[in-house]
CSV table of C-alpha atoms in Angstrom, one decimal:
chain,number,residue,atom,x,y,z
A,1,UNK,CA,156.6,51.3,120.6
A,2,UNK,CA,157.3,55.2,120.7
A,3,UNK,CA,156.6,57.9,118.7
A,4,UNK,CA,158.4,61.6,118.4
A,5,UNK,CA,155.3,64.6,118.5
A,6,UNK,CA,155.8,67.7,118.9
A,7,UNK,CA,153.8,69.7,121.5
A,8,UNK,CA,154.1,73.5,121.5
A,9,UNK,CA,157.4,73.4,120.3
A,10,UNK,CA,158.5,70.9,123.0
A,11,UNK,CA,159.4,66.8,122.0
A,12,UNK,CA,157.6,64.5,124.1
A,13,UNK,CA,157.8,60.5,123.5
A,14,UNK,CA,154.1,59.0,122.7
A,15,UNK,CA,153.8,55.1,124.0
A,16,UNK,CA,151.4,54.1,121.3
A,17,UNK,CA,149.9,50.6,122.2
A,18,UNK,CA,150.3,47.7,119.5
A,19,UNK,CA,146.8,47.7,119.1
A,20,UNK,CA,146.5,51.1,118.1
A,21,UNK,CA,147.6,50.0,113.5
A,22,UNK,CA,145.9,51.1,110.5
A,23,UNK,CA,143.4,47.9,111.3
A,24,UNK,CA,141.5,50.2,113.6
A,25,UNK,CA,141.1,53.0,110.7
A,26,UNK,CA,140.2,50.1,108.3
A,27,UNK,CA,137.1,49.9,110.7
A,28,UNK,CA,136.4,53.4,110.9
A,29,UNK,CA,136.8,53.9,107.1
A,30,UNK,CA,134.6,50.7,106.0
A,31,UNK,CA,131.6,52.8,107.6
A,32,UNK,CA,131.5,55.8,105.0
A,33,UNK,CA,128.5,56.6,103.2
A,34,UNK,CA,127.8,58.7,100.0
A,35,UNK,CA,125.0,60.6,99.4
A,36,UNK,CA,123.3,62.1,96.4
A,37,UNK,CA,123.1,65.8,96.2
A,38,UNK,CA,119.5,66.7,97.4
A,39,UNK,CA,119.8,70.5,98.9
A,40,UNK,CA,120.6,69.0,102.6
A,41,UNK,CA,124.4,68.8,104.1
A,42,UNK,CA,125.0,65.3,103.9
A,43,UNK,CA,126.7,62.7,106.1
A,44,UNK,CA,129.5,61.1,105.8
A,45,UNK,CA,130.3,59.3,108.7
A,46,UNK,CA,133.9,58.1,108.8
A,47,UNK,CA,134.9,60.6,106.1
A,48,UNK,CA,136.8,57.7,104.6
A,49,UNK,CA,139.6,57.9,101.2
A,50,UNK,CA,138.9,57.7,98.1
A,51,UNK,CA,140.4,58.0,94.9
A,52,UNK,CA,139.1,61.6,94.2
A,53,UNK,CA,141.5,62.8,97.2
A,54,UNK,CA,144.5,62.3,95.0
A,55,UNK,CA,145.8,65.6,94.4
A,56,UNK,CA,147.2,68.1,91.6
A,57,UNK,CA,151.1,67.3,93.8
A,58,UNK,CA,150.4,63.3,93.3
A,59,UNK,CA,149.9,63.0,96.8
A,60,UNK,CA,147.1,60.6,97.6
A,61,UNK,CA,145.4,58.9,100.9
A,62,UNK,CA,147.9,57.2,102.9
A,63,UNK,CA,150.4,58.6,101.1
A,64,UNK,CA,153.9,59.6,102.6
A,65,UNK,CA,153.2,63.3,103.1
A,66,UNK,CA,149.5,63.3,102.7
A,67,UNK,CA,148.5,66.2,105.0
A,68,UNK,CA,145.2,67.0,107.1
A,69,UNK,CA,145.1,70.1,109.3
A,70,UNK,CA,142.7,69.3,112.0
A,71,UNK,CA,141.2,72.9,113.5
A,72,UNK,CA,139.2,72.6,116.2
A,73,UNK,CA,136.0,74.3,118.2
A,74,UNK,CA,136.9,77.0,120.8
A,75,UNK,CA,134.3,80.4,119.6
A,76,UNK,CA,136.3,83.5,119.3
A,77,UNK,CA,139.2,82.1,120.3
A,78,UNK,CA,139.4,80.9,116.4
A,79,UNK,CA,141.2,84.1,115.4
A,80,UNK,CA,144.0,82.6,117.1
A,81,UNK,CA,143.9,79.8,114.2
A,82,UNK,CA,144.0,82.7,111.4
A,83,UNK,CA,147.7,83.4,112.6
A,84,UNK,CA,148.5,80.2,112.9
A,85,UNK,CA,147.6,79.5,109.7
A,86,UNK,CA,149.0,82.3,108.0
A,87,UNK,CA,152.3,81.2,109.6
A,88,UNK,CA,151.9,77.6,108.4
A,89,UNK,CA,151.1,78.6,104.8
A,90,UNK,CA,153.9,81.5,104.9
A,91,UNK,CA,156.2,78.1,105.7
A,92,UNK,CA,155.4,76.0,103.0
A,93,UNK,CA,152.8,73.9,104.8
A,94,UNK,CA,149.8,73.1,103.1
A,95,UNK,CA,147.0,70.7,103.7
A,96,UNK,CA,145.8,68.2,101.0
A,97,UNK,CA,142.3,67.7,103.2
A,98,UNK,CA,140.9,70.2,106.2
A,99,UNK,CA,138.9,68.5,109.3
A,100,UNK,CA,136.8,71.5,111.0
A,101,UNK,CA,134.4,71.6,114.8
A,102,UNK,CA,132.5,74.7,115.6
A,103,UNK,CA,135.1,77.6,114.8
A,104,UNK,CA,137.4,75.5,113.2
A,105,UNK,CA,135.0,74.5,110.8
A,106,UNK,CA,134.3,78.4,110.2
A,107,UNK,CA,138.3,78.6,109.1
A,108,UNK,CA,137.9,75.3,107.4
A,109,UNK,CA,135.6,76.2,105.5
A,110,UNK,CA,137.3,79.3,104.0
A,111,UNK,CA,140.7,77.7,104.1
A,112,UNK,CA,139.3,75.0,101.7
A,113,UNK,CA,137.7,77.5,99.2
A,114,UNK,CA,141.0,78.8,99.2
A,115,UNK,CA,144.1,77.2,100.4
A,116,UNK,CA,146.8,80.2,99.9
A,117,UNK,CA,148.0,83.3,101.6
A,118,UNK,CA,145.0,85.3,99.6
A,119,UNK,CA,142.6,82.7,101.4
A,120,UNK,CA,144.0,83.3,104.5
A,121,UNK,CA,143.2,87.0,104.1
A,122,UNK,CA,139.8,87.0,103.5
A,123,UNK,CA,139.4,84.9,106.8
A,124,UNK,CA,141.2,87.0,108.7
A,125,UNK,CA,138.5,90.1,107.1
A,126,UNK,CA,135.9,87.8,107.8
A,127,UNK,CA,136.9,87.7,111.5
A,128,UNK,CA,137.5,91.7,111.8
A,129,UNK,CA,133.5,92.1,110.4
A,130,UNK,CA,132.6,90.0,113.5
A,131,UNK,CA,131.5,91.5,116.4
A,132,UNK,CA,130.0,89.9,119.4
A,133,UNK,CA,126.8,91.7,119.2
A,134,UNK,CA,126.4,90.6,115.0
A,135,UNK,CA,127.0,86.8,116.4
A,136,UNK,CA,124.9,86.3,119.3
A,137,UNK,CA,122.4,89.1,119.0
A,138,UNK,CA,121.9,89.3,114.9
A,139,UNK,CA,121.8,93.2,115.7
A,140,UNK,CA,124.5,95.9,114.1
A,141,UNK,CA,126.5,97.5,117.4
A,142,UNK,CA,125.3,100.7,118.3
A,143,UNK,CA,127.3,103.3,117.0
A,144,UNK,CA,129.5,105.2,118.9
A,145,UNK,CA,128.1,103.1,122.0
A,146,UNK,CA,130.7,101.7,124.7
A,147,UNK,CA,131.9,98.5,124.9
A,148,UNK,CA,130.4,98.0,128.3
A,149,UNK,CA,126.7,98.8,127.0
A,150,UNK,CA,127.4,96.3,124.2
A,151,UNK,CA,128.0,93.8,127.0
A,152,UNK,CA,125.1,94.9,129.6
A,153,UNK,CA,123.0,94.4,126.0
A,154,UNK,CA,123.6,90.9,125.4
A,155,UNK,CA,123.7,90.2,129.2
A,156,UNK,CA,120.0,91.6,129.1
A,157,UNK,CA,119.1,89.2,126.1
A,158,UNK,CA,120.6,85.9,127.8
A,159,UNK,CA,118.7,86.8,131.2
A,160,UNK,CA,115.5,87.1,129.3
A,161,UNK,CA,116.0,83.9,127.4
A,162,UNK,CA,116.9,81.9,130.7
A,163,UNK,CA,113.7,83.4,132.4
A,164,UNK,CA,111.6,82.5,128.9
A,165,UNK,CA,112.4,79.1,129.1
A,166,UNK,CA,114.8,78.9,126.1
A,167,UNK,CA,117.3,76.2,125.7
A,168,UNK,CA,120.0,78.2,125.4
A,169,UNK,CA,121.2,82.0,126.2
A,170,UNK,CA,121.0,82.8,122.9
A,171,UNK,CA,119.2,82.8,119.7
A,172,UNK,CA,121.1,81.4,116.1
A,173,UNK,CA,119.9,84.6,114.0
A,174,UNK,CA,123.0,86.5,114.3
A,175,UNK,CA,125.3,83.2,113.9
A,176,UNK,CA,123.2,82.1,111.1
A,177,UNK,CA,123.1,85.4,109.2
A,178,UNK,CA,127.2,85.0,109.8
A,179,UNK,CA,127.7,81.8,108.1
A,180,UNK,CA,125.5,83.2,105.3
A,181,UNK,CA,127.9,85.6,105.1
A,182,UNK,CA,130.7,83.2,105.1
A,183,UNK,CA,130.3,80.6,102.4
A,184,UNK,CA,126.5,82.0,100.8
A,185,UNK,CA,125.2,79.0,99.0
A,186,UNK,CA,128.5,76.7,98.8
A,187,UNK,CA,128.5,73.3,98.9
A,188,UNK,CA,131.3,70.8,100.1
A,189,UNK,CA,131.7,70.3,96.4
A,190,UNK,CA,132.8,73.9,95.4
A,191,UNK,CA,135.9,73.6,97.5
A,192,UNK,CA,139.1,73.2,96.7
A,193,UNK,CA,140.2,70.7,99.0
A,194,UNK,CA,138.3,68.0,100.9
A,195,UNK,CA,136.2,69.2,104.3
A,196,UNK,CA,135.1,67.5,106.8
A,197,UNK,CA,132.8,69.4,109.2
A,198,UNK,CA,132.0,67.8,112.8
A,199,UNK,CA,128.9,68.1,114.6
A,200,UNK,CA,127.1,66.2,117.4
A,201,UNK,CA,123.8,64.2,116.8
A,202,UNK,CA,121.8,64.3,120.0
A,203,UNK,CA,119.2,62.5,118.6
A,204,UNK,CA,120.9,59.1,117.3
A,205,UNK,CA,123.6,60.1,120.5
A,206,UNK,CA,126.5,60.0,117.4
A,207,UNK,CA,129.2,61.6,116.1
A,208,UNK,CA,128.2,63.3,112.7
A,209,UNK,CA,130.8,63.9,110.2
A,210,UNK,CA,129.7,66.0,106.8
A,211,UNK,CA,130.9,66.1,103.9
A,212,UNK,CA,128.6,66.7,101.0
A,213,UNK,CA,125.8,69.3,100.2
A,214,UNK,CA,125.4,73.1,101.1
A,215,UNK,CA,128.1,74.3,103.8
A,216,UNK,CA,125.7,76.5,105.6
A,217,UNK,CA,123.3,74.1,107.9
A,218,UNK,CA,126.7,71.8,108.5
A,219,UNK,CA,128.5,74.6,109.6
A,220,UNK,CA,125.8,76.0,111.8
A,221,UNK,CA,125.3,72.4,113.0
A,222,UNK,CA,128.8,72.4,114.2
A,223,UNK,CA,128.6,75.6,115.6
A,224,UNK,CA,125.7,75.1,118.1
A,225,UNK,CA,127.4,75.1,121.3
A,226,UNK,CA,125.1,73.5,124.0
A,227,UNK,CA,123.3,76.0,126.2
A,228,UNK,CA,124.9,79.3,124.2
A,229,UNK,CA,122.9,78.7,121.1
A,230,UNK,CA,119.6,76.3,119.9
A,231,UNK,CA,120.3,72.7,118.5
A,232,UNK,CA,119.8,72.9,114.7
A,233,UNK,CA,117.6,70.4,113.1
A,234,UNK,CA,118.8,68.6,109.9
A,235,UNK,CA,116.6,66.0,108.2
A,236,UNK,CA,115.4,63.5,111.0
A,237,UNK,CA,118.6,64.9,113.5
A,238,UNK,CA,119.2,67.9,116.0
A,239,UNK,CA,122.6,68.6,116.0
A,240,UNK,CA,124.8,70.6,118.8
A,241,UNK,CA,128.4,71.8,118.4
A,242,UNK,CA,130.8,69.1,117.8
A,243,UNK,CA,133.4,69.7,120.3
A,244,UNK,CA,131.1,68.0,122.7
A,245,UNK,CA,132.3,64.4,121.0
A,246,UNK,CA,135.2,65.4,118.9
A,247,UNK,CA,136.4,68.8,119.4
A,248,UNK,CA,139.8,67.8,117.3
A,249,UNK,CA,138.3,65.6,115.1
A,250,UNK,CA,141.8,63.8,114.7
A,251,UNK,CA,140.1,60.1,113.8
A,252,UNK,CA,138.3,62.0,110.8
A,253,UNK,CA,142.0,63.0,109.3
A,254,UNK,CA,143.6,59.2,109.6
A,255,UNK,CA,140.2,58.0,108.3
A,256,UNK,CA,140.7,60.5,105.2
A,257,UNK,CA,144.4,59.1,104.8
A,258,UNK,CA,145.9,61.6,106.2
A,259,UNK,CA,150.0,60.5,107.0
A,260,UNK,CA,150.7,63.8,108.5
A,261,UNK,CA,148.8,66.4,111.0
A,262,UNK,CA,149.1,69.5,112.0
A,263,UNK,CA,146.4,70.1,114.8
A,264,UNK,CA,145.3,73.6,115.7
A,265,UNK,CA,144.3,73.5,119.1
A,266,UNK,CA,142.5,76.6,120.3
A,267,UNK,CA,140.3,74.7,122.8
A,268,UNK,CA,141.8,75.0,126.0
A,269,UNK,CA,142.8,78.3,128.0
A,270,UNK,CA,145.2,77.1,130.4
A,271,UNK,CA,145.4,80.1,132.3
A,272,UNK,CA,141.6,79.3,133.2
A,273,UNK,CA,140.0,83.2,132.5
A,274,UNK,CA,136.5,83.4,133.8
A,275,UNK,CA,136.9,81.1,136.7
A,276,UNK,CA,135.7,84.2,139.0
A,277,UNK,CA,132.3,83.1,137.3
A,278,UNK,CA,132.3,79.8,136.9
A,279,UNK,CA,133.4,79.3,140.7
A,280,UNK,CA,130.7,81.3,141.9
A,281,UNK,CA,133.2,83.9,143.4
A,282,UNK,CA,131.7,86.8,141.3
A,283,UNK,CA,128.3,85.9,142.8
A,284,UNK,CA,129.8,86.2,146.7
A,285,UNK,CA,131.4,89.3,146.1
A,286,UNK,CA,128.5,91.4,144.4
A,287,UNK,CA,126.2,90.3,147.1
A,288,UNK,CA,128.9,91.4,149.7
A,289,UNK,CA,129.2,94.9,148.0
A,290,UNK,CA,125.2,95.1,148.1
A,291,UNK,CA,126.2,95.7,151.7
A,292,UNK,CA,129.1,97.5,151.7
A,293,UNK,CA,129.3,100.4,148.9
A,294,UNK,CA,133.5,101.1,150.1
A,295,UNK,CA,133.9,97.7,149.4
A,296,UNK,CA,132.0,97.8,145.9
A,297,UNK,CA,134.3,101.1,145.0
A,298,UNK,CA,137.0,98.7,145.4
A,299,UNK,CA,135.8,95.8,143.6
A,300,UNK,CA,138.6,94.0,141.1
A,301,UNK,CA,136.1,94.5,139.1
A,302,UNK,CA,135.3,98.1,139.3
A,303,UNK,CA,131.9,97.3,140.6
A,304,UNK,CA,131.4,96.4,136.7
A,305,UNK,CA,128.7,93.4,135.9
A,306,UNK,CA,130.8,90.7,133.9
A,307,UNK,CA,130.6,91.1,130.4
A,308,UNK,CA,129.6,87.3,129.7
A,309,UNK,CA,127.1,85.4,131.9
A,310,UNK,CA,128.3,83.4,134.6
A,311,UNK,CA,126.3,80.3,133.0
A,312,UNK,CA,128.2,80.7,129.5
A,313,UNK,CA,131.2,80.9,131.7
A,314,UNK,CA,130.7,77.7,133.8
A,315,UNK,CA,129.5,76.0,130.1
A,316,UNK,CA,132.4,77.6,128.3
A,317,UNK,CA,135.0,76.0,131.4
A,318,UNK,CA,133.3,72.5,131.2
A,319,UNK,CA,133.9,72.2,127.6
A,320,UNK,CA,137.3,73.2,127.6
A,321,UNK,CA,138.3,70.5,129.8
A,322,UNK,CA,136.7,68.2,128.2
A,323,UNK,CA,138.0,69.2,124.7
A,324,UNK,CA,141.3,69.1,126.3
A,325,UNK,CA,141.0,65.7,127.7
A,326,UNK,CA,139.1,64.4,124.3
A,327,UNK,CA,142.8,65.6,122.6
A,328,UNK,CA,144.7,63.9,125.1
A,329,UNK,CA,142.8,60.6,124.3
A,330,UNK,CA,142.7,61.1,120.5
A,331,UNK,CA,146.7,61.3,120.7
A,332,UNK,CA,147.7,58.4,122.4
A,333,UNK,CA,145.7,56.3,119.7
A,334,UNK,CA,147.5,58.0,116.5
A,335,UNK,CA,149.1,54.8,115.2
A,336,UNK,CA,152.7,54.4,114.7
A,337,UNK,CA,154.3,56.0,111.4
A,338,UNK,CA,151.5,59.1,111.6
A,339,UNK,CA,153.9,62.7,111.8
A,340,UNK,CA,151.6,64.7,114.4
A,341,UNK,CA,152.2,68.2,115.5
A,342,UNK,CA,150.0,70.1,117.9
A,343,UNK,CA,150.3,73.2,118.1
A,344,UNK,CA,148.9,75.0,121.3
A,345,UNK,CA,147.4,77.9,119.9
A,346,UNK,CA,145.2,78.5,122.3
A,347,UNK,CA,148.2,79.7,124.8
A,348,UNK,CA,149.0,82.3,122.8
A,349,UNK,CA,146.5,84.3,124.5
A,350,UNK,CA,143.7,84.5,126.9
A,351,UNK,CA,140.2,85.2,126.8
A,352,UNK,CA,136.4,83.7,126.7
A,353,UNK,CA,134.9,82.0,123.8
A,354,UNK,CA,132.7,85.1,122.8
A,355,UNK,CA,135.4,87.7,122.8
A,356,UNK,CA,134.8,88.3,119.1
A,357,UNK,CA,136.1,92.0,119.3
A,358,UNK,CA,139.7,90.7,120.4
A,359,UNK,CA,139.9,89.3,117.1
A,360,UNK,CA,142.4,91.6,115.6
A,361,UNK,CA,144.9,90.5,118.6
A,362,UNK,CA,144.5,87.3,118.6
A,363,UNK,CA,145.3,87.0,114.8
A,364,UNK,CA,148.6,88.5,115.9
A,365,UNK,CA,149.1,86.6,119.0
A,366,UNK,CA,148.9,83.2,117.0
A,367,UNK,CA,151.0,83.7,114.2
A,368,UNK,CA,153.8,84.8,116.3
A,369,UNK,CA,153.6,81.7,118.6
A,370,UNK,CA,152.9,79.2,115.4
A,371,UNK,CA,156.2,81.1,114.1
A,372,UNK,CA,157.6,80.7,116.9
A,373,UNK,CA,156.1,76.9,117.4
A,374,UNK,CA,157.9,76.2,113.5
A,375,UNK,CA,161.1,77.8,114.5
A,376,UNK,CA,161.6,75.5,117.7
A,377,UNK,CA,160.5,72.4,116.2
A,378,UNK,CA,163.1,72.6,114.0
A,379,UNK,CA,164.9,70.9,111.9
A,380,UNK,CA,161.1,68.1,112.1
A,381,UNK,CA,159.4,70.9,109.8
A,382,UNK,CA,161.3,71.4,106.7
A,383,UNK,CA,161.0,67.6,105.8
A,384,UNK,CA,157.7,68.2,106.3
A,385,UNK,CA,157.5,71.0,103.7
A,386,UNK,CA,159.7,69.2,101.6
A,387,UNK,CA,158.2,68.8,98.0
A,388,UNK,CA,155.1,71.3,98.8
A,389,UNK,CA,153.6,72.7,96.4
């Protein structure tokens, strides 16, 4: 059996194995838990239906039409999913639930507050307030300071960590201070729409899926890429980011209802920036230019020290390939009948996953390619939008 998705803008044929039916989301679904509210984000493991899903449209679980946008982890490179969502909302597309890892959980989170063109807005002023050195470091910039001092700064910090023993390059003040920012004391209840916010329990060795109780320590949960920033403790748990299960948490949307799914991959940078680090190449050459000053003058760097550490580099690299091949997997077991879109954001644009200050570009750069995405992947999108809302 075949199935018509739509990758990029391009139509590719799915082969979806008999085995992959709504029996295998009956399983995932009979798992769900519900928790009082107690003051602690809550599990909720399959993030399964339920009659309180129905929404204002008439449009419930399983529905013809029922709509999840899936967002997934990828650090800065989230702006990219402000556009993209700005596009899909300009269009007509809305979502009746929102399934968020790491960054996409940051958008998530704002897009369920508010699911309109005003919400998009205040993400997108969300993302132009944040600057590397407010994330990682928890410190204001410098003013008038150059960007290359910003980046020997948090090089500094990182090298100090790594030489203190720390678990990872970088502390969680400025990211939680961020998320405070964000969503203050809100709780999956507040929102607008269902929200399902994906983390990874290192201690159980699970997937977590929240859904209930403050935002905040879910969000930070989800956020706490391995080896960048600490594991965050919730309960009897430690949690890291959840991109290192689920990084498009795809199996969390059927298990909502979801009939339709627009998936906003920002995960993977195909054109593979950074691999100068990660390959060790940067290393080779800065010992050769210790030698020879003529050669350092003309270094493709400019004799310049990277602006990210070659560890978050090689960390950054790993998870993007397995993010990408984690989406690759998640696709081919979308059962028949599900309408599944992915768009690429992520090759919009190219860059490392703690380039906030591109931000404003990479807004820009992904809503021209999901407008772009919509146009060519006509005329599959307006019966999609057809009796929106």
């Amino acid at each position: 059996m075949s199935r018509a998705m739509w990758h990029g803008g391009r139509t590719t044929m799915a082969e979806i194995k008999p085995e992959s039916s709504a029996e295998a989301l009956d399983t995932v679904e009979a798992s769900a838990t519900h928790h009082s509210a107690d003051g602690l984000s809550h599990r909720l493991d399959a993030g399964g239906p339920s009659t309180t899903l129905t929404r204002a449209n008439g449009r419930g679980p399983r529905w013809y039409g029922f709509t999840a946008f899936v967002l997934s982890g990828g650090g800065a490179r989230g702006a990219l999913q402000v556009g993209a969502l700005r596009a899909l909302m300009e269009a007509g597309i809305r979502p009746d639930v929102v399934v968020g890892t790491s960054i996409g959980a940051w958008n998530g989170a704002l897009l369920a507050r508010e699911p309109t063109l005003t919400g998009v807005d205040t993400i997108a002023a969300a993302w132009l307030s944040a600057h590397p050195t407010r994330v990682l470091l928890g410190m204001e910039p410098p003013a008038n300071s150059p960007v290359s001092a910003h980046a020997t700064m948090r090089m500094l910090v990182a090298a100090r960590r790594i030489a203190a023993g720390h678990s990872s390059l970088y502390g969680d003040t400025g990211l939680r201070d961020f998320i405070k920012r964000l969503v203050g004391d809100l709780t999956f209840e507040d929102l607008a729409l269902p929200l399902r916010v994906i983390a990874t329990d290192i201690t159980h060795g699970t997937r977590a899926v929240f859904g209930s109780g403050p935002l905040g320590p879910a969000i930070l949960a989800s956020s706490a890429i391995p080896g960048i920033f600490p594991p965050v403790r919730i309960e009897d748990a430690v949690y890291v980011d959840g991109g290192a299960l689920d990084n498009s948490s795809i199996e969390t949307a059927l298990a909502l209802g979801a009939r339709r799914l627009f998936v906003l991959d920002v995960g993977y940078d195909e054109q593979a920036v950074g691999s100068d680090l990660w390959s060790g190449e940067a290393l080779a050459r800065r010992s050769k230019d210790h030698k020879d000053s003529k050669q350092h003058r003309n270094d493709k760097n400019g004799g310049r020290r990277p602006s990210i550490h070659p560890l978050a580099a090689l960390l950054e690299r790993t998870s993007q390939v397995v993010s990408h091949y984690q989406l690759v997997q998640a696709l081919a077991r979308v059962p028949p009948g599900i309408e599944t879109h992915v768009i690429h954001v992520g090759l919009a644009a190219s860059g490392g996953a703690l380039e906030f200050e591109k931000a404003p570009l990479w807004i820009d750069k992904g809503y021209e390619f999901t407008c772009a995405y919509l146009e060519r992947a006509r005329p599959a999108v307006p019966l999609l939008v057809a009796g929106l809302t």
